[in-house]
Amino acid sequence: MAEFRALKFRFHTLSASIVMMLMLLLTALFLHAVVSRFNAMAENNAQERFQLLARSGAEGLINLIDTTGRSVKALAAARRSRFVQSGQMNENEMVLPFLSALQTEDQLYGVHFALENDDFLQIIGVRDDPATIKLLSAPAGTYFALRRIQKVGSGQRETAWEYWSAERQVLGTRKEATDFLPTKRPWYEDAMKRSALAITAPYLFASTGKLGVTVSHPLRDGAGVVAADINLSALQVFLSTISLTPEAAIVVLDSGNRVMASYSRSPMHQAMAGIAPLTAISATENPYLKVFDEWRAAEKGATARVVDVKGERFVYAQHVFSSVPGHEIRIGAFAPMREFSGPIVAMRNTMVFGAGLFILVLTPFVFIGARRIGATLSRLSDDAEHIRQFDFSGNVRDVKSMVYEVDTLAHAQTLMKDTVQSRTRALTLAEEKLANLVRTGILLSREQDRQKLLRHILFGGKDLLHCDAATMYLKTESGAIKFAFRTMQGELPSFEIPLQDAATGQPNDQYVSVFAANHNQSVSIDDVYQETRFDLSGTRAFADESGYRTVSMLTVPMSPREGEVTGVLQFMNALDAETGKIVPFAPGLVRFVEALAAQAAVALENQNLLEAQRALMDSMIKLLAGAIDAKSPYTGGHCERVPELAIMLADEATKVTEGPLAAFRFASDVERREFRIGAWLHDCGKVTTPEYVVDKATKLETIYNRMHEIRTRFEVLLRDAEIDCLKAQRDGGDTAEAAHRFDARRQELTDDFVFLAECNVGGEFMAPDRVERLKKMAAQPWMRHFDDRIGLSNEELVRYRREPAPALPVVETLLADKPHHIVPRGEDKALDPKYGFKVKVPEHLFNFGEVYNLSVGRGTLTEEERFKINEHIIQTIVMLDQMPFPKELQRVPEYAGTHHETLNGTGYPRKLDHNDLSVPARIMAIADIFEALTASDRPYKSPKTLSDSIKILSFFKKDKHIDPDLFDLFLRSGVYQRYAERYLKPEQIDHVDIEKYLS
């Protein structure tokens, strides 16, 4: 005792110990009272709930059986003739009611009728169930099975089966002998004995061996019994529909305590699933079911109790009912009490944990309280030192003290730091917004893709304002604004909002977006649902349809210059940076987004100008190509079709992932456009080629066919011969001899003219002997009496002056190559070494000499004219070289000017080889050749078939004129076929065996 008194305790230690013991005692008493009460409440609640569960299950089962009973009773109440006529079963009238019952009541397995003479008719609802089909040996697809049992001989009975589809088509039949006597079955005997509705105890159906019960009722005159079978599987399905707790189980028992059906989702009771039908509870050795077996058999009605099973408390409930006298069915349900007491245990543990935690906190409170004021002053002093050094990282917001002065100082110090930090954050935010605005402006000035530009504008503003969504409207030429882009997913609305009221002509300012556009003024709305200035019903309707609710809204006009508005930016739901909640748009940020809107308007206007320039340039290029095609019927649609074919082949080349073409790609749409423009301009130099050269169909043709002049000279020679003949006859000469000479001369001239005409057509090769004959014939003289230097143009007259004018009349030859036939070559771009052209340039620009032209070996073109036609590619290069193409179109001259080059260096005009030719240039060569081969609008040749064109193109491949890899791709990809189907005549398209042309 003395030793105990000698012990000394500190106050905070003693007080903490006493408080802790008191708290432990009070907590224990409180938990005991509360948990005991809650346990009792849980048991009562569980018993009441499972009583209700058993009762509702019983009512559902009664309803299931009663539904079938009513159907059977209704069938039995029909007139006798439906079932029996002349002592025999009336099968025809029974089938339809039986089928109707099976179709309306899914729980029915079958409906049947037994006559007092043991004739039997049954329809089974197979319903395409594989298990039932197998048990009945039915064919696949069986929906109904009809069974007839009749006497077929003395003492012999036979079962006849028919298997029907859902449409009642017979799928098969089967017959077998049977000793089945329906009048000896319990369902028949009970119905006849009661003369009322009867229900059998569960039994195995004779047809399938499945477990079920039968509901039966006799006819009014007792001549037979109508019955319906309820399959026990329907009872099992019914049990699965009852709402149970996770670990509960439910069971249906007959009057002999045999299990008819059971159901549970809990692994604890899964053993119940293996119980065979009609197994007695006592034979299951299931401790959970044994409780039902121990209840008093005489106990009726709904009861509930709590029982210990295997060391755990379970709540049990049962409900006993009799659907008909003598047949008792019992429904029982059970579950562990922890499903009901679990929350109580959790609450108890929580309370214990809370009490312990509170005691742990309370114990050091005395120590903490004694030192708290000193610690507070120490923290304030440290924080003041941080502030003196411009360090605002410290935090004294949570400093509280019972001493007024200390608490006031802490509050003032916190307020000062908050103010400085707030101003610092505002300045930092402004700097960030300004930097973001500058970055967005730079991005807008660089972007050329319109959709990407709209996206940059809208998402830049969204990020700047830290809001949830944004929409852009653009002004239309019809005086309205329309949706152009929005950050939310989904299809853009297609309607437009007019800026003016059509009826009054007044501004349509009821809509906020239109108001901003009409007045070039930003509008901020803090709460859409409180706004009265504008009609926001569309916004609210969108919220009802989509579930997206707009609260705060900021609408800003897009104005590239003072007084002009090209569109509107609308932002929805500004978000607090810390909490993420919707707040009004900060007024300080409006000027930033207005600056962004102005930048966006300028960027869009600039892009519109660029797009207009591109469109104008593309249109002029296509116009030029179309003019070239229209210039001569011999070129047709060449300039239009070559680009299409080239683009088709280029697109296929970009898909190649291996081999020599794997590296070829158009890096962007700009490069693809560059190639397309080069393809459109590939023959632009043809504008310099005279039509009469391109269209020259005969050797003497220039602007017209000079064969007519030659014919006139023949006419003159013929008339001279005729005059000579007449003069000889007049002067007394031999008339017959003169006539003979004239006829010979006429025949000679006729033969010469025919020969000359053949030479002019150019259809036959001009062999040396033909040239000799031509020259000899050309030397024939004729007399010219008229001046050939009057009526000429100045340019033509200059050429005539190269030779002296002879005195008239003058003797001339029939055909001649005169000095004025020579057109001299002037300054020629082909000779400029900067272009690197490697071509043989004829001395003269043109030579219209008659003998010279008629002596052309093949075709109709002279060397000068052939060069003039080929010169179109030189002119293309020279023309395009002089055009100031922008950087992204620098390769247009290359693509347009290389389609006549070859891989082996024999092409023109530069004789480039495979090292000098890019993939697009090689594509152009194939497209140009193939189009020319297949063209059907060339008057000078018949159109070639597809197979002939491919064959000729393959020769170009073998001669290394075209790229073999591209030629193979041209065939494998089917480009040739797609082009043919689009541009060739049907009669040109034939089968092509591409395998023999592939590498």
XYZ file of N, CA, C and O in Angstrom, residues 246-378:
532
model
N -28.232 -14.167 -51.598
C -27.138 -14.867 -52.298
C -26.873 -16.281 -51.814
O -26.510 -17.147 -52.599
N -27.019 -16.589 -50.507
C -26.703 -17.919 -49.993
C -27.947 -18.691 -49.580
O -27.863 -19.662 -48.843
N -29.126 -18.278 -50.041
C -30.372 -18.955 -49.677
C -30.629 -20.123 -50.613
O -30.037 -20.227 -51.688
N -31.526 -21.019 -50.189
C -31.957 -22.161 -51.003
C -33.444 -22.347 -50.811
O -34.016 -21.940 -49.783
N -34.110 -22.934 -51.827
C -35.542 -23.192 -51.764
C -35.795 -24.601 -52.268
O -35.093 -25.079 -53.175
N -36.775 -25.298 -51.681
C -37.047 -26.699 -52.022
C -38.548 -26.925 -52.010
O -39.291 -26.279 -51.246
N -39.021 -27.800 -52.924
C -40.429 -28.192 -52.991
C -40.525 -29.673 -52.619
O -39.824 -30.506 -53.206
N -41.378 -30.003 -51.616
C -41.516 -31.356 -51.099
C -42.948 -31.812 -51.286
O -43.900 -31.011 -51.213
N -43.108 -33.141 -51.534
C -44.475 -33.671 -51.598
C -44.897 -34.136 -50.212
O -44.157 -33.951 -49.226
N -46.072 -34.748 -50.136
C -46.611 -35.146 -48.830
C -45.768 -36.234 -48.176
O -45.841 -36.429 -46.958
N -44.939 -36.933 -48.948
C -44.061 -37.960 -48.378
C -42.670 -37.431 -48.094
O -41.736 -38.223 -47.953
N -42.537 -36.135 -48.001
C -41.242 -35.496 -47.744
C -40.191 -35.902 -48.787
O -39.020 -36.052 -48.475
N -40.653 -36.040 -50.030
C -39.732 -36.314 -51.128
C -39.466 -35.018 -51.903
O -40.360 -34.188 -52.081
N -38.236 -34.892 -52.372
C -37.815 -33.665 -53.059
C -38.372 -33.675 -54.492
O -38.036 -34.537 -55.292
N -39.218 -32.663 -54.792
C -39.733 -32.509 -56.149
C -38.838 -31.576 -56.981
O -38.613 -31.822 -58.150
N -38.338 -30.539 -56.359
C -37.453 -29.591 -57.047
C -36.744 -28.756 -56.002
O -37.233 -28.591 -54.884
N -35.561 -28.251 -56.370
C -34.807 -27.380 -55.462
C -33.972 -26.406 -56.287
O -33.709 -26.640 -57.465
N -33.593 -25.310 -55.652
C -32.792 -24.292 -56.348
C -31.956 -23.515 -55.349
O -32.424 -23.173 -54.260
N -30.686 -23.254 -55.736
C -29.805 -22.427 -54.919
C -28.652 -21.942 -55.777
O -28.163 -22.657 -56.643
N -28.197 -20.706 -55.547
C -27.032 -20.172 -56.236
C -25.763 -20.305 -55.421
O -24.681 -20.010 -55.881
N -25.921 -20.729 -54.162
C -24.773 -20.764 -53.251
C -23.987 -22.062 -53.398
O -24.563 -23.139 -53.484
N -22.638 -21.962 -53.453
C -21.823 -23.194 -53.503
C -22.073 -24.095 -52.287
O -21.900 -25.302 -52.358
N -22.479 -23.517 -51.128
C -22.732 -24.304 -49.922
C -23.818 -25.346 -50.153
O -23.798 -26.427 -49.581
N -24.769 -25.022 -51.021
C -25.904 -25.919 -51.215
C -25.925 -26.551 -52.597
O -26.960 -27.037 -53.033
N -24.797 -26.537 -53.290
C -24.775 -27.105 -54.626
C -25.044 -28.605 -54.612
O -25.456 -29.181 -55.621
N -24.802 -29.245 -53.468
C -25.082 -30.684 -53.378
C -26.550 -30.991 -53.613
O -26.925 -32.105 -53.992
N -27.404 -29.994 -53.378
C -28.844 -30.202 -53.592
C -29.151 -30.435 -55.070
O -30.141 -31.080 -55.406
N -28.289 -29.875 -55.958
C -28.552 -30.039 -57.377
C -28.420 -31.496 -57.822
O -28.960 -31.888 -58.844
N -27.700 -32.291 -57.093
C -27.505 -33.680 -57.487
C -28.541 -34.634 -56.924
O -28.442 -35.847 -57.102
N -29.536 -34.134 -56.186
C -30.565 -34.999 -55.592
C -31.505 -35.469 -56.689
O -32.084 -34.667 -57.421
N -31.680 -36.765 -56.803
C -32.561 -37.334 -57.809
C -34.005 -37.013 -57.465
O -34.369 -36.890 -56.299
N -34.862 -36.821 -58.472
C -36.267 -36.526 -58.220
C -36.916 -37.626 -57.360
O -36.604 -38.802 -57.474
N -37.812 -37.168 -56.468
C -38.597 -38.025 -55.572
C -37.721 -38.768 -54.569
O -38.108 -39.827 -54.070
N -36.539 -38.231 -54.297
C -35.701 -38.794 -53.235
C -36.186 -38.276 -51.893
O -36.402 -37.076 -51.720
N -36.384 -39.178 -50.941
C -36.838 -38.770 -49.621
C -35.740 -37.974 -48.922
O -34.557 -38.217 -49.115
N -36.156 -36.995 -48.109
C -35.181 -36.166 -47.393
C -34.284 -37.028 -46.527
O -33.073 -36.819 -46.443
N -34.862 -38.033 -45.904
C -34.081 -38.884 -44.995
C -32.978 -39.631 -45.728
O -31.993 -40.042 -45.124
N -33.150 -39.811 -47.052
C -32.147 -40.546 -47.830
C -31.083 -39.638 -48.405
O -30.120 -40.121 -48.997
N -31.232 -38.329 -48.288
C -30.265 -37.410 -48.879
C -29.044 -37.197 -48.010
O -27.988 -36.805 -48.506
N -29.168 -37.429 -46.698
C -28.098 -37.155 -45.736
C -27.621 -35.707 -45.846
O -26.469 -35.381 -45.611
N -28.548 -34.832 -46.230
C -28.254 -33.409 -46.334
C -28.658 -32.735 -45.027
O -29.843 -32.719 -44.676
N -27.712 -32.180 -44.250
C -28.057 -31.617 -42.939
C -28.989 -30.417 -43.043
O -29.741 -30.143 -42.114
N -28.947 -29.702 -44.185
C -29.811 -28.527 -44.321
C -31.253 -28.952 -44.581
O -32.191 -28.319 -44.097
N -31.459 -30.029 -45.369
C -32.813 -30.517 -45.639
C -33.374 -31.330 -44.473
O -34.595 -31.448 -44.312
N -32.483 -31.867 -43.659
C -32.929 -32.699 -42.536
C -33.805 -31.909 -41.573
O -34.682 -32.471 -40.890
N -33.600 -30.601 -41.494
C -34.409 -29.764 -40.596
C -35.883 -29.872 -40.960
O -36.744 -29.955 -40.074
N -36.201 -29.882 -42.275
C -37.595 -29.990 -42.713
C -38.172 -31.353 -42.305
O -39.368 -31.464 -41.988
N -37.344 -32.388 -42.329
C -37.823 -33.726 -41.990
C -38.158 -33.843 -40.517
O -39.009 -34.646 -40.120
N -37.503 -33.030 -39.683
C -37.705 -33.107 -38.245
C -38.890 -32.281 -37.780
O -39.309 -32.383 -36.633
N -39.388 -31.400 -38.637
C -40.573 -30.626 -38.235
C -41.778 -31.556 -38.079
O -41.872 -32.608 -38.736
N -42.691 -31.131 -37.266
C -43.890 -31.952 -37.027
C -44.714 -32.043 -38.305
O -45.014 -31.039 -38.934
N -45.056 -33.265 -38.670
C -45.776 -33.479 -39.921
C -47.156 -32.834 -39.880
O -47.703 -32.454 -40.910
N -47.672 -32.689 -38.680
C -49.017 -32.136 -38.561
C -49.028 -30.616 -38.595
O -50.090 -30.008 -38.607
N -47.883 -30.003 -38.583
C -47.818 -28.545 -38.527
C -48.283 -27.987 -39.878
O -47.794 -28.367 -40.920
N -49.227 -27.085 -39.810
C -49.807 -26.516 -41.018
C -49.468 -25.026 -41.099
O -49.072 -24.408 -40.122
N -49.753 -24.485 -42.291
C -49.578 -23.054 -42.469
C -48.112 -22.659 -42.586
O -47.218 -23.479 -42.668
N -47.872 -21.349 -42.545
C -46.523 -20.808 -42.693
C -45.865 -20.705 -41.327
O -46.442 -20.188 -40.376
N -44.678 -21.244 -41.222
C -43.923 -21.158 -39.975
C -42.500 -20.750 -40.293
O -42.060 -20.843 -41.438
N -41.769 -20.266 -39.302
C -40.368 -19.884 -39.457
C -39.640 -20.113 -38.151
O -40.234 -20.047 -37.072
N -38.382 -20.423 -38.224
C -37.582 -20.640 -37.033
C -36.105 -20.463 -37.360
O -35.729 -20.453 -38.524
N -35.300 -20.291 -36.337
C -33.855 -20.184 -36.466
C -33.242 -21.431 -35.860
O -33.552 -21.800 -34.724
N -32.383 -22.125 -36.641
C -31.850 -23.432 -36.249
C -30.339 -23.412 -36.434
O -29.822 -22.797 -37.378
N -29.619 -24.119 -35.524
C -28.173 -24.295 -35.688
C -27.913 -25.511 -36.573
O -28.383 -26.616 -36.271
N -27.172 -25.308 -37.648
C -26.812 -26.391 -38.572
C -25.305 -26.336 -38.780
O -24.781 -25.319 -39.252
N -24.618 -27.416 -38.412
C -23.175 -27.511 -38.589
C -22.455 -26.317 -37.952
O -21.539 -25.744 -38.510
N -22.934 -25.944 -36.750
C -22.271 -24.883 -35.995
C -22.594 -23.483 -36.477
O -21.968 -22.519 -36.027
N -23.578 -23.316 -37.376
C -23.932 -21.994 -37.874
C -25.444 -21.838 -37.802
O -26.205 -22.774 -38.036
N -25.880 -20.599 -37.477
C -27.307 -20.335 -37.335
C -27.925 -20.063 -38.705
O -27.402 -19.280 -39.511
N -29.091 -20.749 -38.950
C -29.826 -20.606 -40.198
C -31.260 -20.229 -39.874
O -31.821 -20.665 -38.853
N -31.866 -19.407 -40.743
C -33.283 -19.106 -40.644
C -34.015 -20.009 -41.639
O -33.606 -20.163 -42.783
N -35.109 -20.669 -41.169
C -35.908 -21.584 -41.978
C -37.346 -21.086 -42.015
O -37.849 -20.516 -41.019
N -38.023 -21.326 -43.129
C -39.448 -21.023 -43.248
C -40.061 -22.034 -44.201
O -39.388 -22.536 -45.107
N -41.355 -22.358 -43.975
C -42.034 -23.297 -44.866
C -43.496 -22.896 -45.003
O -44.045 -22.180 -44.158
N -44.089 -23.360 -46.111
C -45.513 -23.121 -46.340
C -46.108 -24.394 -46.945
O -45.599 -24.915 -47.935
N -47.159 -24.907 -46.323
C -47.801 -26.152 -46.749
C -49.164 -25.808 -47.349
O -49.908 -25.008 -46.775
N -49.448 -26.405 -48.526
C -50.763 -26.156 -49.117
C -51.197 -27.421 -49.853
O -50.391 -28.293 -50.197
N -52.519 -27.531 -50.076
C -53.120 -28.649 -50.818
C -53.872 -28.070 -51.993
O -54.839 -27.324 -51.814
N -53.386 -28.406 -53.215
C -54.086 -27.907 -54.391
C -55.423 -28.601 -54.573
O -56.388 -28.006 -55.042
N -55.469 -29.908 -54.209
C -56.721 -30.672 -54.176
C -56.666 -31.557 -52.931
O -55.575 -31.842 -52.410
N -57.783 -31.960 -52.425
C -57.778 -32.795 -51.213
C -56.929 -34.053 -51.410
O -56.993 -34.710 -52.438
N -56.108 -34.331 -50.377
C -55.303 -35.547 -50.398
C -53.921 -35.372 -50.980
O -53.118 -36.291 -50.911
N -53.638 -34.209 -51.579
C -52.322 -33.963 -52.168
C -51.724 -32.714 -51.537
O -52.166 -31.606 -51.811
N -50.759 -32.922 -50.701
C -50.143 -31.818 -49.962
C -48.746 -31.519 -50.536
O -47.978 -32.433 -50.813
N -48.444 -30.257 -50.721
C -47.137 -29.810 -51.220
C -46.591 -28.789 -50.240
O -47.310 -27.916 -49.745
N -45.307 -28.910 -49.983
C -44.666 -28.023 -49.019
C -43.496 -27.307 -49.701
O -42.680 -27.914 -50.385
N -43.415 -25.979 -49.518
C -42.305 -25.163 -50.018
C -41.518 -24.656 -48.833
O -42.085 -24.056 -47.910
N -40.212 -24.932 -48.839
C -39.349 -24.492 -47.748
C -38.173 -23.684 -48.270
O -37.687 -23.920 -49.366
N -37.740 -22.730 -47.456
C -36.597 -21.888 -47.819
C -35.727 -21.679 -46.598
O -36.230 -21.640 -45.466
N -34.405 -21.558 -46.812
C -33.508 -21.329 -45.685
C -32.278 -20.575 -46.159
O -31.947 -20.564 -47.351
N -31.610 -19.894 -45.206
C -30.402 -19.119 -45.500
C -29.641 -18.890 -44.203
O -30.228 -18.883 -43.117
N -28.325 -18.703 -44.276
C -27.541 -18.445 -43.063
C -27.885 -17.068 -42.488
O -28.134 -16.125 -43.228
N -27.909 -16.979 -41.144
C -28.243 -15.731 -40.475
C -27.208 -14.640 -40.734
O -27.507 -13.462 -40.598
N -25.999 -15.037 -41.156
C -24.980 -14.011 -41.362
C -25.351 -13.066 -42.501
O -24.834 -11.954 -42.582
N -26.238 -13.531 -43.379
C -26.689 -12.626 -44.423
C -27.514 -11.481 -43.853
O -27.671 -10.446 -44.504
N -28.073 -11.695 -42.656
C -28.874 -10.656 -42.022
C -28.108 -9.983 -40.884
O -28.286 -8.795 -40.637
N -27.270 -10.769 -40.191
C -26.523 -10.191 -39.074
C -25.174 -9.626 -39.512
O -24.485 -9.019 -38.703
N -24.791 -9.860 -40.766
C -23.503 -9.364 -41.233
C -23.348 -7.857 -41.061
O -22.340 -7.378 -40.555
N -24.368 -7.045 -41.460
C -24.237 -5.599 -41.239
C -24.076 -5.230 -39.775
O -23.395 -4.269 -39.436
N -24.730 -6.045 -38.884
C -24.612 -5.749 -37.449
C -23.186 -5.994 -36.985
O -22.606 -5.205 -36.230
N -22.599 -7.112 -37.469
C -21.214 -7.410 -37.083
C -20.274 -6.330 -37.618
O -19.365 -5.871 -36.921
N -20.536 -5.917 -38.857
C -19.702 -4.866 -39.433
C -19.829 -3.562 -38.638
O -18.842 -2.869 -38.386
N -21.093 -3.263 -38.229
C -21.290 -2.044 -37.438
C -20.590 -2.156 -36.090
O -19.966 -1.212 -35.606
N -20.681 -3.367 -35.476
C -20.018 -3.558 -34.189
C -18.500 -3.369 -34.330
O -17.875 -2.672 -33.528
N -17.939 -3.965 -35.389
C -16.494 -3.816 -35.595
C -16.109 -2.362 -35.848
O -15.086 -1.876 -35.374
N -16.983 -1.687 -36.595
C -16.708 -0.269 -36.858
C -16.732 0.543 -35.575
O -15.891 1.422 -35.347
N -17.724 0.228 -34.740
C -17.832 0.972 -33.478
C -16.632 0.687 -32.580
O -16.087 1.595 -31.936
N -16.210 -0.591 -32.527
C -15.049 -0.920 -31.704
C -13.813 -0.207 -32.228
O -13.015 0.366 -31.482
N -13.670 -0.236 -33.579
C -12.518 0.426 -34.169
C -12.550 1.936 -33.910
O -11.548 2.553 -33.569
N -13.770 2.513 -34.053
C -13.905 3.939 -33.800
C -13.596 4.304 -32.364
O -12.939 5.304 -32.087
N -14.096 3.471 -31.440
C -13.841 3.757 -30.021
C -12.350 3.660 -29.719
O -11.784 4.509 -29.014
N -11.712 2.612 -30.261
C -10.284 2.461 -30.017
C -9.489 3.610 -30.604
O -8.543 4.122 -29.996
N -9.919 4.011 -31.844
C -9.215 5.118 -32.479
C -9.386 6.405 -31.682
O -8.451 7.193 -31.501
N -10.626 6.602 -31.174
C -10.877 7.810 -30.394
C -10.034 7.831 -29.117
O -9.499 8.872 -28.726
N -9.903 6.651 -28.504
C -9.105 6.580 -27.272
C -7.636 6.867 -27.579
O -6.949 7.575 -26.831
N -7.159 6.286 -28.712
C -5.767 6.532 -29.077
C -5.500 8.009 -29.339
O -4.442 8.542 -29.012
N -6.515 8.669 -29.950
C -6.358 10.095 -30.218
C -6.444 10.897 -28.915
O -5.721 11.875 -28.702
N -7.358 10.479 -28.045
C -7.579 11.235 -26.807
C -6.386 11.138 -25.852
O -6.092 12.089 -25.117
N -5.706 9.958 -25.885
C -4.612 9.755 -24.920
C -3.526 10.815 -25.024
O -3.117 11.408 -24.014
N -3.012 11.116 -26.233
C -1.954 12.149 -26.289
C -2.483 13.572 -26.327
O -1.705 14.510 -26.471
N -3.834 13.716 -26.246
C -4.401 15.066 -26.355
C -3.852 16.004 -25.274
O -3.599 17.187 -25.542
N -3.712 15.459 -24.068
C -3.228 16.304 -22.964
C -1.827 16.814 -23.264
O -1.524 18.001 -23.069
N -0.992 15.869 -23.787
C 0.368 16.286 -24.109
C 0.377 17.300 -25.255
O 1.113 18.290 -25.213
N -0.440 17.051 -26.229
C -0.466 17.950 -27.391
C -1.016 19.319 -26.999
O -0.516 20.363 -27.419
N -2.076 19.312 -26.181
C -2.699 20.576 -25.785
C -1.735 21.482 -25.046
O -1.762 22.702 -25.216
N -0.888 20.871 -24.176
C 0.034 21.692 -23.390
C 1.066 22.378 -24.258
O 1.556 23.471 -23.935
N 1.407 21.736 -25.320
C 2.473 22.299 -26.142
C 1.950 23.067 -27.357
O 2.721 23.572 -28.149
N 0.635 23.093 -27.553
C 0.084 23.585 -28.817
C 0.335 25.072 -29.018
O 0.678 25.500 -30.126
N 0.155 25.883 -27.943
C 0.322 27.328 -28.115
C 1.759 27.643 -28.504
O 2.032 28.428 -29.416
N 2.711 26.980 -27.831
C 4.115 27.214 -28.178
C 4.422 26.790 -29.591
O 5.151 27.477 -30.315
N 3.864 25.646 -29.992
C 4.094 25.178 -31.368
C 3.492 26.142 -32.383
O 4.061 26.390 -33.455
N 2.312 26.727 -32.014
C 1.658 27.673 -32.925
C 2.528 28.903 -33.149
O 2.733 29.358 -34.276
N 3.051 29.469 -32.048
C 3.905 30.638 -32.169
C 5.172 30.319 -32.954
O 5.668 31.141 -33.734
N 5.699 29.118 -32.737
C 6.897 28.718 -33.467
C 6.627 28.649 -34.972
O 7.426 29.100 -35.788
